[in-house]
Amino acid sequence: MRKRIYLSPPHLGGEEITYVKEAFDANWVAPLGPHVEAFERECAKHAGVRSALALSSGTAAAELASILMGVNGGDTFFCSSLTFIATLAPLVRRGAVPAFIDSEPSSWNMSPSALRDAFNDAAERGVMPKAVVIVNLYGQSCDMDEILGICASYGVPVLEDAAESLGALCKGRQTGSFGRFSFYSFNGNKIITTAGGGMLLSDDDESVERARFLSAQARDKAPWYQHSELGFNFRMSNILAGIGRAQLKLLPERVDARRAVFGRYAYALSGSPGIEFMPEPDWSRSSRWLTAMTIDPATAGTTSMKLMEAMSSENIESRPVWKPMHLQPVFEGAKYYKHEGRDVSGGLFENGLCVPSGSNLTPEDQEAVISVIRRELRP
Ligand SMILES: *Cc1c(COP(=O)(O)O)cnc(C)c1O
């Protein structure tokens, strides 16, 4: 049987080992160290923000951001429904209550009109959310102008989950720079990886310094271990930061490669009835972290689930579009604001599929994926 074709495997460039060796040679095998500081500087520069904090995961960054925004038990917050649970689990674990915002069809990200509905509702009831959590899905930015404008008009801070959108632009500006706090993830399946890790980003250096303090067990300035509050053990190791530095240099190439993968799928399958690709609005330059499409069962002659099974039997990994949070058992009963009366994110889940999208996907392997899809479609 053919070697497995993965959805989004790591893609090393070769220079990572040089950075790791540097750490070994200097005996900087520790959390913190020169690679960590350099990686923070390089990520801040990439995003065009003042401050960055390297952490053990993107989820850790969301946890710290929720503390910095003062999200506590009993507070409410708005969150994009179409996402991975890591976006909001830290806020919910703090006791805050989510209200979910639908996607809009042109970007698959947060619908400005549904967000307006949610704010109108909140204003009527006199309970403003503590934060709005936006997500840049599959490498594509939200409609930042609209969304940030609405949030600013209510004075509510934005947390930007840019875990999937490192390297993607909104109107020429890097994602990861739009939130009061933003974060990247360097998990193994993301566009660049440190095996596991995350980066908190903000122009508010004072808050980032507070996050730095909390991320290393909240040690008071004293010669002994003294604590006036509770912190976390969330720092990134010097070795992993070395991997990240080498990977970050390759980011522009990785974005180009993912976009090329998307382009080949779109070219090969355009004109197939019932297949539509995730659109790219004119203000967006997606990194195409994952190539995502919808399959309309009425015209395609197959379903996303059948396609997934067909690929699986050929040892090809694919995955449904995220199951929206308003449909998750754990959030049963949560408020949900639809896009102009339609459940857009629910529809994307029902018919959506992500196909192998790695920057190291070979043309031959991609051809194999395409031929399975073609075989399953109505002739
Ligand atoms: C991967 C991911 C995260 C979490 O990042 P980790 O580094 O794995 O904790 C958060 N949000 C989204 C949308 C993601 O895809």
PDB file of C-alpha atoms in Angstrom, residues 58-327:
ATOM      1  CA  GLY A  58      -1.069  28.410  21.619  1.00  0.00           C
ATOM      2  CA  THR A  59      -3.577  27.293  24.238  1.00  0.00           C
ATOM      3  CA  ALA A  60      -1.258  28.640  26.966  1.00  0.00           C
ATOM      4  CA  ALA A  61      -1.209  31.987  25.136  1.00  0.00           C
ATOM      5  CA  ALA A  62      -5.024  32.069  25.098  1.00  0.00           C
ATOM      6  CA  GLU A  63      -5.054  31.269  28.815  1.00  0.00           C
ATOM      7  CA  LEU A  64      -2.693  34.149  29.653  1.00  0.00           C
ATOM      8  CA  ALA A  65      -4.526  36.549  27.323  1.00  0.00           C
ATOM      9  CA  SER A  66      -7.814  35.785  29.049  1.00  0.00           C
ATOM     10  CA  ILE A  67      -6.232  36.709  32.395  1.00  0.00           C
ATOM     11  CA  LEU A  68      -4.763  39.915  30.941  1.00  0.00           C
ATOM     12  CA  MET A  69      -8.199  40.897  29.614  1.00  0.00           C
ATOM     13  CA  GLY A  70      -9.704  40.292  33.040  1.00  0.00           C
ATOM     14  CA  VAL A  71     -11.984  37.462  31.908  1.00  0.00           C
ATOM     15  CA  ASN A  72     -13.358  35.855  35.048  1.00  0.00           C
ATOM     16  CA  GLY A  73     -16.136  33.622  36.322  1.00  0.00           C
ATOM     17  CA  GLY A  74     -19.578  34.939  35.416  1.00  0.00           C
ATOM     18  CA  ASP A  75     -18.316  37.144  32.569  1.00  0.00           C
ATOM     19  CA  THR A  76     -19.593  36.608  29.050  1.00  0.00           C
ATOM     20  CA  PHE A  77     -17.561  36.714  25.843  1.00  0.00           C
ATOM     21  CA  PHE A  78     -18.282  36.426  22.124  1.00  0.00           C
ATOM     22  CA  CYS A  79     -16.427  33.826  20.087  1.00  0.00           C
ATOM     23  CA  SER A  80     -16.362  32.593  16.523  1.00  0.00           C
ATOM     24  CA  SER A  81     -18.356  29.345  16.451  1.00  0.00           C
ATOM     25  CA  LEU A  82     -16.381  27.729  13.636  1.00  0.00           C
ATOM     26  CA  THR A  83     -13.102  26.900  15.366  1.00  0.00           C
ATOM     27  CA  PHE A  84     -11.075  24.410  17.375  1.00  0.00           C
ATOM     28  CA  ILE A  85     -11.971  24.201  21.062  1.00  0.00           C
ATOM     29  CA  ALA A  86      -8.506  25.429  22.142  1.00  0.00           C
ATOM     30  CA  THR A  87      -9.564  28.947  21.098  1.00  0.00           C
ATOM     31  CA  LEU A  88     -11.968  29.265  23.979  1.00  0.00           C
ATOM     32  CA  ALA A  89     -11.468  26.377  26.436  1.00  0.00           C
ATOM     33  CA  PRO A  90      -9.134  28.497  28.630  1.00  0.00           C
ATOM     34  CA  LEU A  91     -11.771  31.240  28.978  1.00  0.00           C
ATOM     35  CA  VAL A  92     -14.528  28.753  29.731  1.00  0.00           C
ATOM     36  CA  ARG A  93     -12.379  27.001  32.322  1.00  0.00           C
ATOM     37  CA  ARG A  94     -12.101  30.350  34.082  1.00  0.00           C
ATOM     38  CA  GLY A  95     -15.883  30.276  34.411  1.00  0.00           C
ATOM     39  CA  ALA A  96     -16.727  32.691  31.592  1.00  0.00           C
ATOM     40  CA  VAL A  97     -19.766  32.017  29.418  1.00  0.00           C
ATOM     41  CA  PRO A  98     -19.456  32.043  25.607  1.00  0.00           C
ATOM     42  CA  ALA A  99     -21.980  33.318  23.077  1.00  0.00           C
ATOM     43  CA  PHE A 100     -21.172  32.020  19.609  1.00  0.00           C
ATOM     44  CA  ILE A 101     -21.008  34.081  16.433  1.00  0.00           C
ATOM     45  CA  ASP A 102     -21.640  32.497  13.023  1.00  0.00           C
ATOM     46  CA  SER A 103     -19.374  32.692   9.974  1.00  0.00           C
ATOM     47  CA  GLU A 104     -20.048  34.689   6.846  1.00  0.00           C
ATOM     48  CA  PRO A 105     -19.857  32.853   3.503  1.00  0.00           C
ATOM     49  CA  SER A 106     -17.215  35.050   1.842  1.00  0.00           C
ATOM     50  CA  SER A 107     -14.378  34.268   4.303  1.00  0.00           C
ATOM     51  CA  TRP A 108     -15.815  31.451   6.474  1.00  0.00           C
ATOM     52  CA  ASN A 109     -14.785  33.638   9.443  1.00  0.00           C
ATOM     53  CA  MET A 110     -16.779  35.700  11.949  1.00  0.00           C
ATOM     54  CA  SER A 111     -19.820  37.388  10.418  1.00  0.00           C
ATOM     55  CA  PRO A 112     -19.821  41.138  11.142  1.00  0.00           C
ATOM     56  CA  SER A 113     -23.610  41.227  10.886  1.00  0.00           C
ATOM     57  CA  ALA A 114     -24.045  38.376  13.377  1.00  0.00           C
ATOM     58  CA  LEU A 115     -21.564  40.141  15.671  1.00  0.00           C
ATOM     59  CA  ARG A 116     -23.654  43.328  15.425  1.00  0.00           C
ATOM     60  CA  ASP A 117     -26.755  41.312  16.379  1.00  0.00           C
ATOM     61  CA  ALA A 118     -24.945  39.901  19.401  1.00  0.00           C
ATOM     62  CA  PHE A 119     -23.854  43.386  20.532  1.00  0.00           C
ATOM     63  CA  ASN A 120     -27.367  44.782  20.041  1.00  0.00           C
ATOM     64  CA  ASP A 121     -28.730  41.976  22.165  1.00  0.00           C
ATOM     65  CA  ALA A 122     -26.075  42.543  24.844  1.00  0.00           C
ATOM     66  CA  ALA A 123     -26.747  46.293  24.881  1.00  0.00           C
ATOM     67  CA  GLU A 124     -30.473  45.689  25.295  1.00  0.00           C
ATOM     68  CA  ARG A 125     -29.841  43.421  28.240  1.00  0.00           C
ATOM     69  CA  GLY A 126     -27.184  45.721  29.670  1.00  0.00           C
ATOM     70  CA  VAL A 127     -24.474  43.035  29.827  1.00  0.00           C
ATOM     71  CA  MET A 128     -21.437  43.718  27.648  1.00  0.00           C
ATOM     72  CA  PRO A 129     -19.029  40.859  26.841  1.00  0.00           C
ATOM     73  CA  LYS A 130     -15.588  41.058  28.441  1.00  0.00           C
ATOM     74  CA  ALA A 131     -13.887  40.149  25.144  1.00  0.00           C
ATOM     75  CA  VAL A 132     -14.505  39.155  21.541  1.00  0.00           C
ATOM     76  CA  VAL A 133     -12.473  36.167  20.388  1.00  0.00           C
ATOM     77  CA  ILE A 134     -11.900  36.065  16.644  1.00  0.00           C
ATOM     78  CA  VAL A 135     -10.321  33.222  14.684  1.00  0.00           C
ATOM     79  CA  ASN A 136      -8.496  33.279  11.337  1.00  0.00           C
ATOM     80  CA  LEU A 137      -9.534  29.916   9.974  1.00  0.00           C
ATOM     81  CA  TYR A 138      -7.405  27.668   7.733  1.00  0.00           C
ATOM     82  CA  GLY A 139      -4.955  30.497   7.053  1.00  0.00           C
ATOM     83  CA  GLN A 140      -7.459  33.221   6.262  1.00  0.00           C
ATOM     84  CA  SER A 141      -7.949  36.497   8.085  1.00  0.00           C
ATOM     85  CA  CYS A 142     -11.293  37.725   9.402  1.00  0.00           C
ATOM     86  CA  ASP A 143     -12.806  40.881   7.954  1.00  0.00           C
ATOM     87  CA  MET A 144     -10.723  42.950  10.382  1.00  0.00           C
ATOM     88  CA  ASP A 145     -11.920  46.444   9.393  1.00  0.00           C
ATOM     89  CA  GLU A 146     -15.545  45.567  10.047  1.00  0.00           C
ATOM     90  CA  ILE A 147     -15.039  43.447  13.152  1.00  0.00           C
ATOM     91  CA  LEU A 148     -12.490  45.664  14.898  1.00  0.00           C
ATOM     92  CA  GLY A 149     -14.671  48.680  14.121  1.00  0.00           C
ATOM     93  CA  ILE A 150     -17.703  47.115  15.779  1.00  0.00           C
ATOM     94  CA  CYS A 151     -15.702  45.999  18.851  1.00  0.00           C
ATOM     95  CA  ALA A 152     -14.041  49.414  19.182  1.00  0.00           C
ATOM     96  CA  SER A 153     -17.416  51.156  19.062  1.00  0.00           C
ATOM     97  CA  TYR A 154     -18.411  49.178  22.178  1.00  0.00           C
ATOM     98  CA  GLY A 155     -14.949  49.445  23.758  1.00  0.00           C
ATOM     99  CA  VAL A 156     -14.588  45.662  23.990  1.00  0.00           C
ATOM    100  CA  PRO A 157     -11.064  44.184  23.530  1.00  0.00           C
ATOM    101  CA  VAL A 158     -10.327  41.567  20.867  1.00  0.00           C
ATOM    102  CA  LEU A 159      -8.363  38.350  21.286  1.00  0.00           C
ATOM    103  CA  GLU A 160      -7.122  37.215  17.868  1.00  0.00           C
ATOM    104  CA  ASP A 161      -6.531  33.482  17.436  1.00  0.00           C
ATOM    105  CA  ALA A 162      -3.963  33.446  14.628  1.00  0.00           C
ATOM    106  CA  ALA A 163      -2.890  29.852  15.355  1.00  0.00           C
ATOM    107  CA  GLU A 164      -3.771  28.809  11.799  1.00  0.00           C
ATOM    108  CA  SER A 165      -2.926  32.052  10.017  1.00  0.00           C
ATOM    109  CA  LEU A 166       0.775  32.743  10.582  1.00  0.00           C
ATOM    110  CA  GLY A 167       1.955  34.305   7.304  1.00  0.00           C
ATOM    111  CA  ALA A 168      -1.545  35.348   6.162  1.00  0.00           C
ATOM    112  CA  LEU A 169      -2.370  38.985   5.455  1.00  0.00           C
ATOM    113  CA  CYS A 170      -5.366  41.262   5.831  1.00  0.00           C
ATOM    114  CA  LYS A 171      -5.014  44.306   3.565  1.00  0.00           C
ATOM    115  CA  GLY A 172      -1.266  43.745   3.425  1.00  0.00           C
ATOM    116  CA  ARG A 173      -0.831  43.537   7.190  1.00  0.00           C
ATOM    117  CA  GLN A 174       0.247  40.351   8.981  1.00  0.00           C
ATOM    118  CA  THR A 175      -2.368  38.499  10.985  1.00  0.00           C
ATOM    119  CA  GLY A 176      -1.371  38.131  14.624  1.00  0.00           C
ATOM    120  CA  SER A 177      -1.176  41.928  14.892  1.00  0.00           C
ATOM    121  CA  PHE A 178      -4.857  42.849  15.044  1.00  0.00           C
ATOM    122  CA  GLY A 179      -5.985  41.832  18.523  1.00  0.00           C
ATOM    123  CA  ARG A 180      -5.355  43.648  21.762  1.00  0.00           C
ATOM    124  CA  PHE A 181      -3.716  40.245  22.216  1.00  0.00           C
ATOM    125  CA  SER A 182      -3.007  37.778  19.434  1.00  0.00           C
ATOM    126  CA  PHE A 183      -1.361  34.391  19.323  1.00  0.00           C
ATOM    127  CA  TYR A 184       0.315  31.896  17.002  1.00  0.00           C
ATOM    128  CA  SER A 185       0.675  28.139  17.443  1.00  0.00           C
ATOM    129  CA  PHE A 186       3.702  26.064  16.462  1.00  0.00           C
ATOM    130  CA  ASN A 187       2.018  22.702  16.925  1.00  0.00           C
ATOM    131  CA  GLY A 188       3.286  19.943  14.613  1.00  0.00           C
ATOM    132  CA  ASN A 189       0.497  20.416  12.061  1.00  0.00           C
ATOM    133  CA  LYS A 190       0.754  24.198  11.700  1.00  0.00           C
ATOM    134  CA  ILE A 191       2.478  26.047   8.828  1.00  0.00           C
ATOM    135  CA  ILE A 192       5.730  26.136  10.804  1.00  0.00           C
ATOM    136  CA  THR A 193       6.408  24.112  13.928  1.00  0.00           C
ATOM    137  CA  THR A 194       8.563  23.817  17.027  1.00  0.00           C
ATOM    138  CA  ALA A 195       7.090  20.337  17.702  1.00  0.00           C
ATOM    139  CA  GLY A 196       4.777  22.214  20.068  1.00  0.00           C
ATOM    140  CA  GLY A 197       4.647  25.824  21.155  1.00  0.00           C
ATOM    141  CA  GLY A 198       2.889  29.163  20.964  1.00  0.00           C
ATOM    142  CA  MET A 199       3.552  32.903  20.863  1.00  0.00           C
ATOM    143  CA  LEU A 200       1.562  35.657  22.562  1.00  0.00           C
ATOM    144  CA  LEU A 201       1.751  38.985  20.709  1.00  0.00           C
ATOM    145  CA  SER A 202       0.717  42.506  21.617  1.00  0.00           C
ATOM    146  CA  ASP A 203       1.625  46.175  21.373  1.00  0.00           C
ATOM    147  CA  ASP A 204       0.950  46.407  25.104  1.00  0.00           C
ATOM    148  CA  ASP A 205       4.416  45.547  26.424  1.00  0.00           C
ATOM    149  CA  GLU A 206       3.417  46.044  30.024  1.00  0.00           C
ATOM    150  CA  SER A 207       0.752  43.342  29.783  1.00  0.00           C
ATOM    151  CA  VAL A 208       3.137  41.014  27.983  1.00  0.00           C
ATOM    152  CA  GLU A 209       5.622  41.488  30.823  1.00  0.00           C
ATOM    153  CA  ARG A 210       2.885  40.541  33.255  1.00  0.00           C
ATOM    154  CA  ALA A 211       2.178  37.427  31.163  1.00  0.00           C
ATOM    155  CA  ARG A 212       5.916  36.641  31.255  1.00  0.00           C
ATOM    156  CA  PHE A 213       5.798  36.805  35.057  1.00  0.00           C
ATOM    157  CA  LEU A 214       2.708  34.577  35.251  1.00  0.00           C
ATOM    158  CA  SER A 215       4.110  32.077  32.732  1.00  0.00           C
ATOM    159  CA  ALA A 216       7.087  31.257  34.986  1.00  0.00           C
ATOM    160  CA  GLN A 217       5.344  30.541  38.313  1.00  0.00           C
ATOM    161  CA  ALA A 218       4.794  34.197  39.294  1.00  0.00           C
ATOM    162  CA  ARG A 219       8.023  34.623  41.245  1.00  0.00           C
ATOM    163  CA  ASP A 220       8.264  37.843  43.224  1.00  0.00           C
ATOM    164  CA  LYS A 221      11.504  39.837  43.040  1.00  0.00           C
ATOM    165  CA  ALA A 222      13.217  38.288  46.058  1.00  0.00           C
ATOM    166  CA  PRO A 223      16.392  36.232  46.640  1.00  0.00           C
ATOM    167  CA  TRP A 224      14.250  33.236  47.659  1.00  0.00           C
ATOM    168  CA  TYR A 225      11.175  31.710  46.012  1.00  0.00           C
ATOM    169  CA  GLN A 226       8.391  34.014  47.055  1.00  0.00           C
ATOM    170  CA  HIS A 227       4.906  34.153  45.577  1.00  0.00           C
ATOM    171  CA  SER A 228       2.142  36.683  46.088  1.00  0.00           C
ATOM    172  CA  GLU A 229      -0.059  35.044  43.475  1.00  0.00           C
ATOM    173  CA  LEU A 230      -0.337  31.838  41.469  1.00  0.00           C
ATOM    174  CA  GLY A 231       1.253  31.409  38.064  1.00  0.00           C
ATOM    175  CA  PHE A 232       1.881  28.708  35.470  1.00  0.00           C
ATOM    176  CA  ASN A 233       4.743  26.755  33.944  1.00  0.00           C
ATOM    177  CA  PHE A 234       4.144  27.849  30.351  1.00  0.00           C
ATOM    178  CA  ARG A 235       7.554  28.801  28.941  1.00  0.00           C
ATOM    179  CA  MET A 236       9.047  27.481  25.701  1.00  0.00           C
ATOM    180  CA  SER A 237      12.365  25.634  25.878  1.00  0.00           C
ATOM    181  CA  ASN A 238      15.516  27.050  24.304  1.00  0.00           C
ATOM    182  CA  ILE A 239      15.834  23.973  22.071  1.00  0.00           C
ATOM    183  CA  LEU A 240      12.343  24.309  20.630  1.00  0.00           C
ATOM    184  CA  ALA A 241      12.823  28.043  20.106  1.00  0.00           C
ATOM    185  CA  GLY A 242      15.909  27.147  18.028  1.00  0.00           C
ATOM    186  CA  ILE A 243      13.736  24.966  15.783  1.00  0.00           C
ATOM    187  CA  GLY A 244      11.250  27.827  15.558  1.00  0.00           C
ATOM    188  CA  ARG A 245      13.908  30.355  14.461  1.00  0.00           C
ATOM    189  CA  ALA A 246      14.988  28.160  11.559  1.00  0.00           C
ATOM    190  CA  GLN A 247      11.352  27.488  10.617  1.00  0.00           C
ATOM    191  CA  LEU A 248      10.343  31.166  10.736  1.00  0.00           C
ATOM    192  CA  LYS A 249      12.993  32.011   8.108  1.00  0.00           C
ATOM    193  CA  LEU A 250      11.221  29.594   5.764  1.00  0.00           C
ATOM    194  CA  LEU A 251       7.731  31.021   6.299  1.00  0.00           C
ATOM    195  CA  PRO A 252       7.447  32.964   3.004  1.00  0.00           C
ATOM    196  CA  GLU A 253       8.388  29.810   1.058  1.00  0.00           C
ATOM    197  CA  ARG A 254       5.944  27.749   3.078  1.00  0.00           C
ATOM    198  CA  VAL A 255       3.098  30.152   2.344  1.00  0.00           C
ATOM    199  CA  ASP A 256       3.919  30.098  -1.381  1.00  0.00           C
ATOM    200  CA  ALA A 257       4.034  26.296  -1.358  1.00  0.00           C
ATOM    201  CA  ARG A 258       0.652  25.962   0.415  1.00  0.00           C
ATOM    202  CA  ARG A 259      -0.898  28.458  -1.974  1.00  0.00           C
ATOM    203  CA  ALA A 260       0.491  26.457  -4.887  1.00  0.00           C
ATOM    204  CA  VAL A 261      -1.052  23.268  -3.458  1.00  0.00           C
ATOM    205  CA  PHE A 262      -4.386  25.059  -3.226  1.00  0.00           C
ATOM    206  CA  GLY A 263      -3.985  26.341  -6.783  1.00  0.00           C
ATOM    207  CA  ARG A 264      -3.409  22.840  -8.150  1.00  0.00           C
ATOM    208  CA  TYR A 265      -6.549  21.495  -6.438  1.00  0.00           C
ATOM    209  CA  ALA A 266      -8.611  24.433  -7.633  1.00  0.00           C
ATOM    210  CA  TYR A 267      -7.350  24.055 -11.209  1.00  0.00           C
ATOM    211  CA  ALA A 268      -7.850  20.280 -11.325  1.00  0.00           C
ATOM    212  CA  LEU A 269     -11.330  20.305  -9.795  1.00  0.00           C
ATOM    213  CA  SER A 270     -12.761  23.557 -11.080  1.00  0.00           C
ATOM    214  CA  GLY A 271     -15.809  22.815 -13.132  1.00  0.00           C
ATOM    215  CA  SER A 272     -16.628  19.697 -11.118  1.00  0.00           C
ATOM    216  CA  PRO A 273     -20.275  20.187 -10.221  1.00  0.00           C
ATOM    217  CA  GLY A 274     -21.014  20.618  -6.533  1.00  0.00           C
ATOM    218  CA  ILE A 275     -17.417  21.371  -5.462  1.00  0.00           C
ATOM    219  CA  GLU A 276     -16.586  24.801  -4.086  1.00  0.00           C
ATOM    220  CA  PHE A 277     -13.362  25.961  -2.504  1.00  0.00           C
ATOM    221  CA  MET A 278     -12.996  28.232   0.510  1.00  0.00           C
ATOM    222  CA  PRO A 279     -13.193  31.704  -1.049  1.00  0.00           C
ATOM    223  CA  GLU A 280     -10.592  34.441  -0.612  1.00  0.00           C
ATOM    224  CA  PRO A 281     -12.044  37.969  -0.309  1.00  0.00           C
ATOM    225  CA  ASP A 282     -10.094  40.783  -1.971  1.00  0.00           C
ATOM    226  CA  TRP A 283      -8.833  42.107   1.404  1.00  0.00           C
ATOM    227  CA  SER A 284      -7.360  38.720   2.292  1.00  0.00           C
ATOM    228  CA  ARG A 285      -4.165  36.940   1.303  1.00  0.00           C
ATOM    229  CA  SER A 286      -4.668  33.489   2.767  1.00  0.00           C
ATOM    230  CA  SER A 287      -1.724  31.245   3.598  1.00  0.00           C
ATOM    231  CA  ARG A 288      -3.997  28.347   2.551  1.00  0.00           C
ATOM    232  CA  TRP A 289      -2.763  26.489   5.624  1.00  0.00           C
ATOM    233  CA  LEU A 290      -5.367  23.876   4.726  1.00  0.00           C
ATOM    234  CA  THR A 291      -7.166  23.548   1.411  1.00  0.00           C
ATOM    235  CA  ALA A 292     -10.826  23.397   2.386  1.00  0.00           C
ATOM    236  CA  MET A 293     -13.799  22.761   0.120  1.00  0.00           C
ATOM    237  CA  THR A 294     -17.491  22.027   0.297  1.00  0.00           C
ATOM    238  CA  ILE A 295     -19.234  19.184  -1.478  1.00  0.00           C
ATOM    239  CA  ASP A 296     -22.893  19.710  -2.328  1.00  0.00           C
ATOM    240  CA  PRO A 297     -24.506  16.247  -2.190  1.00  0.00           C
ATOM    241  CA  ALA A 298     -27.333  17.315  -4.505  1.00  0.00           C
ATOM    242  CA  THR A 299     -25.038  18.042  -7.452  1.00  0.00           C
ATOM    243  CA  ALA A 300     -21.718  16.306  -6.698  1.00  0.00           C
ATOM    244  CA  GLY A 301     -23.109  12.798  -6.541  1.00  0.00           C
ATOM    245  CA  THR A 302     -21.228  12.155  -3.311  1.00  0.00           C
ATOM    246  CA  THR A 303     -20.835  13.586   0.187  1.00  0.00           C
ATOM    247  CA  SER A 304     -17.907  14.895   2.186  1.00  0.00           C
ATOM    248  CA  MET A 305     -18.082  11.796   4.406  1.00  0.00           C
ATOM    249  CA  LYS A 306     -18.010   9.428   1.414  1.00  0.00           C
ATOM    250  CA  LEU A 307     -15.050  11.317  -0.017  1.00  0.00           C
ATOM    251  CA  MET A 308     -13.283  11.062   3.316  1.00  0.00           C
ATOM    252  CA  GLU A 309     -13.852   7.298   3.417  1.00  0.00           C
ATOM    253  CA  ALA A 310     -12.680   6.875  -0.173  1.00  0.00           C
ATOM    254  CA  MET A 311      -9.485   8.748   0.650  1.00  0.00           C
ATOM    255  CA  SER A 312      -8.992   6.846   3.866  1.00  0.00           C
ATOM    256  CA  SER A 313      -9.144   3.519   2.014  1.00  0.00           C
ATOM    257  CA  GLU A 314      -6.297   4.840  -0.178  1.00  0.00           C
ATOM    258  CA  ASN A 315      -4.271   5.772   2.915  1.00  0.00           C
ATOM    259  CA  ILE A 316      -4.938   9.503   2.435  1.00  0.00           C
ATOM    260  CA  GLU A 317      -5.731  11.627   5.457  1.00  0.00           C
ATOM    261  CA  SER A 318      -8.559  14.180   5.212  1.00  0.00           C
ATOM    262  CA  ARG A 319     -10.735  15.842   7.811  1.00  0.00           C
ATOM    263  CA  PRO A 320     -14.183  17.436   8.028  1.00  0.00           C
ATOM    264  CA  VAL A 321     -14.329  21.192   8.547  1.00  0.00           C
ATOM    265  CA  TRP A 322     -14.361  22.054  12.291  1.00  0.00           C
ATOM    266  CA  LYS A 323     -17.560  21.082  14.056  1.00  0.00           C
ATOM    267  CA  PRO A 324     -18.838  24.489  15.232  1.00  0.00           C
ATOM    268  CA  MET A 325     -18.862  25.185  18.947  1.00  0.00           C
ATOM    269  CA  HIS A 326     -22.633  25.839  19.028  1.00  0.00           C
ATOM    270  CA  LEU A 327     -23.099  22.181  18.009  1.00  0.00           C
TER     271      LEU A 327
END
